[in-house]
Amino acid sequence: MIAIPVETDTQDTMSTKLFGNAKFFALVDPLTKKSTIISNEGCGNGIKTASFLADSGATSALYGFLGDGPFHVMVREGISVYWLGKETMSLDRAIDVALSESLIRVTPENASDYLDPGTNAGACECGCTHD
């Protein structure tokens, strides 16, 4: 399942920029392109959000802004992480982009080029230790 942070719990929603503060995620079956919108039980905390997505069966996740802590949690959980870009788009478009295999996969080796928590300070504010 592909996890995409979205603004609302409707199918005509838009992707949202902030990963940990996303109120909802679309979980998308890559074989059927069918999506289910779920409430983010970790909303407000990127690490809890990352753990919630792992528990929800996500095998990959897209993001616009993401800090080190949630990224490392997803990597440890076996979730592939992809940078969607910093502009929002319709859920349908985000699904098409995800399935086109044109997104950049973020790994520990290239993470410093693609991770940006999107905070005013430019630093992760989740309280993690990045271990």
PDB file of N, CA and C in Angstrom, residues 4-7 15-25 40 43-44 46 49 62-67 85-86 88 116-120 125:
ATOM      1  N   ILE A   4      -0.255   8.299   1.094  1.00  0.00           N
ATOM      2  CA  ILE A   4      -0.138   9.666   0.590  1.00  0.00           C
ATOM      3  C   ILE A   4      -0.823  10.597   1.585  1.00  0.00           C
ATOM      4  N   PRO A   5      -0.118  11.598   2.138  1.00  0.00           N
ATOM      5  CA  PRO A   5      -0.761  12.535   3.065  1.00  0.00           C
ATOM      6  C   PRO A   5      -1.738  13.428   2.298  1.00  0.00           C
ATOM      7  N   VAL A   6      -2.969  13.517   2.817  1.00  0.00           N
ATOM      8  CA  VAL A   6      -4.009  14.298   2.143  1.00  0.00           C
ATOM      9  C   VAL A   6      -4.706  15.239   3.119  1.00  0.00           C
ATOM     10  N   GLU A   7      -5.387  16.257   2.547  1.00  0.00           N
ATOM     11  CA  GLU A   7      -5.999  17.316   3.346  1.00  0.00           C
ATOM     12  C   GLU A   7      -7.327  16.928   3.985  1.00  0.00           C
ATOM     13  N   SER A  15      -3.285  16.415  -2.036  1.00  0.00           N
ATOM     14  CA  SER A  15      -2.167  16.024  -1.180  1.00  0.00           C
ATOM     15  C   SER A  15      -1.854  17.209  -0.276  1.00  0.00           C
ATOM     16  N   THR A  16      -1.200  16.931   0.825  1.00  0.00           N
ATOM     17  CA  THR A  16      -0.809  17.992   1.734  1.00  0.00           C
ATOM     18  C   THR A  16       0.707  17.969   1.901  1.00  0.00           C
ATOM     19  N   LYS A  17       1.275  19.104   2.224  1.00  0.00           N
ATOM     20  CA  LYS A  17       2.731  19.237   2.264  1.00  0.00           C
ATOM     21  C   LYS A  17       3.370  18.591   3.486  1.00  0.00           C
ATOM     22  N   LEU A  18       2.775  18.776   4.655  1.00  0.00           N
ATOM     23  CA  LEU A  18       3.411  18.330   5.887  1.00  0.00           C
ATOM     24  C   LEU A  18       3.015  16.900   6.232  1.00  0.00           C
ATOM     25  N   PHE A  19       3.979  16.049   6.364  1.00  0.00           N
ATOM     26  CA  PHE A  19       3.768  14.629   6.623  1.00  0.00           C
ATOM     27  C   PHE A  19       3.175  14.375   8.009  1.00  0.00           C
ATOM     28  N   GLY A  20       3.863  14.777   9.049  1.00  0.00           N
ATOM     29  CA  GLY A  20       3.431  14.478  10.420  1.00  0.00           C
ATOM     30  C   GLY A  20       2.174  15.206  10.842  1.00  0.00           C
ATOM     31  N   ASN A  21       1.878  16.343  10.212  1.00  0.00           N
ATOM     32  CA  ASN A  21       0.675  17.102  10.546  1.00  0.00           C
ATOM     33  C   ASN A  21      -0.502  16.805   9.632  1.00  0.00           C
ATOM     34  N   ALA A  22      -0.347  15.858   8.732  1.00  0.00           N
ATOM     35  CA  ALA A  22      -1.460  15.481   7.860  1.00  0.00           C
ATOM     36  C   ALA A  22      -2.557  14.860   8.710  1.00  0.00           C
ATOM     37  N   LYS A  23      -3.770  15.363   8.567  1.00  0.00           N
ATOM     38  CA  LYS A  23      -4.889  14.797   9.331  1.00  0.00           C
ATOM     39  C   LYS A  23      -5.341  13.462   8.762  1.00  0.00           C
ATOM     40  N   PHE A  24      -5.070  13.260   7.469  1.00  0.00           N
ATOM     41  CA  PHE A  24      -5.522  12.039   6.806  1.00  0.00           C
ATOM     42  C   PHE A  24      -4.444  11.514   5.869  1.00  0.00           C
ATOM     43  N   PHE A  25      -4.510  10.229   5.595  1.00  0.00           N
ATOM     44  CA  PHE A  25      -3.674   9.592   4.583  1.00  0.00           C
ATOM     45  C   PHE A  25      -4.557   8.766   3.678  1.00  0.00           C
ATOM     46  N   ASN A  40      -5.189  10.056  10.483  1.00  0.00           N
ATOM     47  CA  ASN A  40      -3.827   9.879  10.968  1.00  0.00           C
ATOM     48  C   ASN A  40      -3.827   9.879  12.489  1.00  0.00           C
ATOM     49  N   CYS A  43      -1.208  12.170  14.110  1.00  0.00           N
ATOM     50  CA  CYS A  43      -1.197  13.557  13.646  1.00  0.00           C
ATOM     51  C   CYS A  43      -0.557  14.490  14.672  1.00  0.00           C
ATOM     52  N   GLY A  44       0.359  15.327  14.192  1.00  0.00           N
ATOM     53  CA  GLY A  44       1.061  16.270  15.059  1.00  0.00           C
ATOM     54  C   GLY A  44       2.433  15.784  15.463  1.00  0.00           C
ATOM     55  N   GLY A  46       5.542  13.413  13.717  1.00  0.00           N
ATOM     56  CA  GLY A  46       6.008  12.662  12.561  1.00  0.00           C
ATOM     57  C   GLY A  46       6.403  11.234  12.872  1.00  0.00           C
ATOM     58  N   THR A  49       3.326   9.258  13.391  1.00  0.00           N
ATOM     59  CA  THR A  49       2.692   9.088  12.088  1.00  0.00           C
ATOM     60  C   THR A  49       3.384   7.967  11.311  1.00  0.00           C
ATOM     61  N   LEU A  62       4.717   8.698   0.432  1.00  0.00           N
ATOM     62  CA  LEU A  62       5.089   9.895  -0.295  1.00  0.00           C
ATOM     63  C   LEU A  62       5.054  11.066   0.666  1.00  0.00           C
ATOM     64  N   TYR A  63       5.822  12.108   0.370  1.00  0.00           N
ATOM     65  CA  TYR A  63       5.827  13.278   1.240  1.00  0.00           C
ATOM     66  C   TYR A  63       6.257  14.511   0.467  1.00  0.00           C
ATOM     67  N   GLY A  64       5.947  15.670   1.031  1.00  0.00           N
ATOM     68  CA  GLY A  64       6.450  16.946   0.542  1.00  0.00           C
ATOM     69  C   GLY A  64       7.525  17.458   1.487  1.00  0.00           C
ATOM     70  N   PHE A  65       7.190  17.523   2.773  1.00  0.00           N
ATOM     71  CA  PHE A  65       8.135  17.916   3.821  1.00  0.00           C
ATOM     72  C   PHE A  65       8.194  16.782   4.835  1.00  0.00           C
ATOM     73  N   LEU A  66       9.413  16.408   5.230  1.00  0.00           N
ATOM     74  CA  LEU A  66       9.602  15.280   6.141  1.00  0.00           C
ATOM     75  C   LEU A  66      10.905  15.481   6.891  1.00  0.00           C
ATOM     76  N   GLY A  67      10.885  15.210   8.198  1.00  0.00           N
ATOM     77  CA  GLY A  67      12.083  15.308   9.021  1.00  0.00           C
ATOM     78  C   GLY A  67      12.824  13.992   9.109  1.00  0.00           C
ATOM     79  N   GLY A  85       7.490  16.124  -3.865  1.00  0.00           N
ATOM     80  CA  GLY A  85       7.685  17.519  -4.242  1.00  0.00           C
ATOM     81  C   GLY A  85       6.946  18.411  -3.263  1.00  0.00           C
ATOM     82  N   LYS A  86       7.179  19.705  -3.369  1.00  0.00           N
ATOM     83  CA  LYS A  86       6.642  20.636  -2.382  1.00  0.00           C
ATOM     84  C   LYS A  86       5.335  21.289  -2.796  1.00  0.00           C
ATOM     85  N   THR A  88       1.246  20.887  -3.762  1.00  0.00           N
ATOM     86  CA  THR A  88       0.123  19.969  -3.585  1.00  0.00           C
ATOM     87  C   THR A  88      -0.450  19.603  -4.950  1.00  0.00           C
ATOM     88  N   ASP A 116      13.408  17.742   4.433  1.00  0.00           N
ATOM     89  CA  ASP A 116      13.178  19.113   4.880  1.00  0.00           C
ATOM     90  C   ASP A 116      11.928  19.039   5.741  1.00  0.00           C
ATOM     91  N   PRO A 117      12.051  19.303   7.041  1.00  0.00           N
ATOM     92  CA  PRO A 117      10.883  19.158   7.913  1.00  0.00           C
ATOM     93  C   PRO A 117       9.812  20.221   7.683  1.00  0.00           C
ATOM     94  N   GLY A 118      10.134  21.277   6.956  1.00  0.00           N
ATOM     95  CA  GLY A 118       9.128  22.295   6.674  1.00  0.00           C
ATOM     96  C   GLY A 118       8.802  23.185   7.856  1.00  0.00           C
ATOM     97  N   THR A 119       9.676  23.218   8.839  1.00  0.00           N
ATOM     98  CA  THR A 119       9.442  24.049  10.016  1.00  0.00           C
ATOM     99  C   THR A 119      10.115  25.405   9.830  1.00  0.00           C
ATOM    100  N   ASN A 120       9.691  26.370  10.617  1.00  0.00           N
ATOM    101  CA  ASN A 120      10.297  27.705  10.546  1.00  0.00           C
ATOM    102  C   ASN A 120      11.787  27.677  10.836  1.00  0.00           C
ATOM    103  N   GLU A 125      11.382  18.920  14.657  1.00  0.00           N
ATOM    104  CA  GLU A 125      10.874  19.304  15.974  1.00  0.00           C
ATOM    105  C   GLU A 125      10.107  18.178  16.666  1.00  0.00           C
TER     106      GLU A 125
END
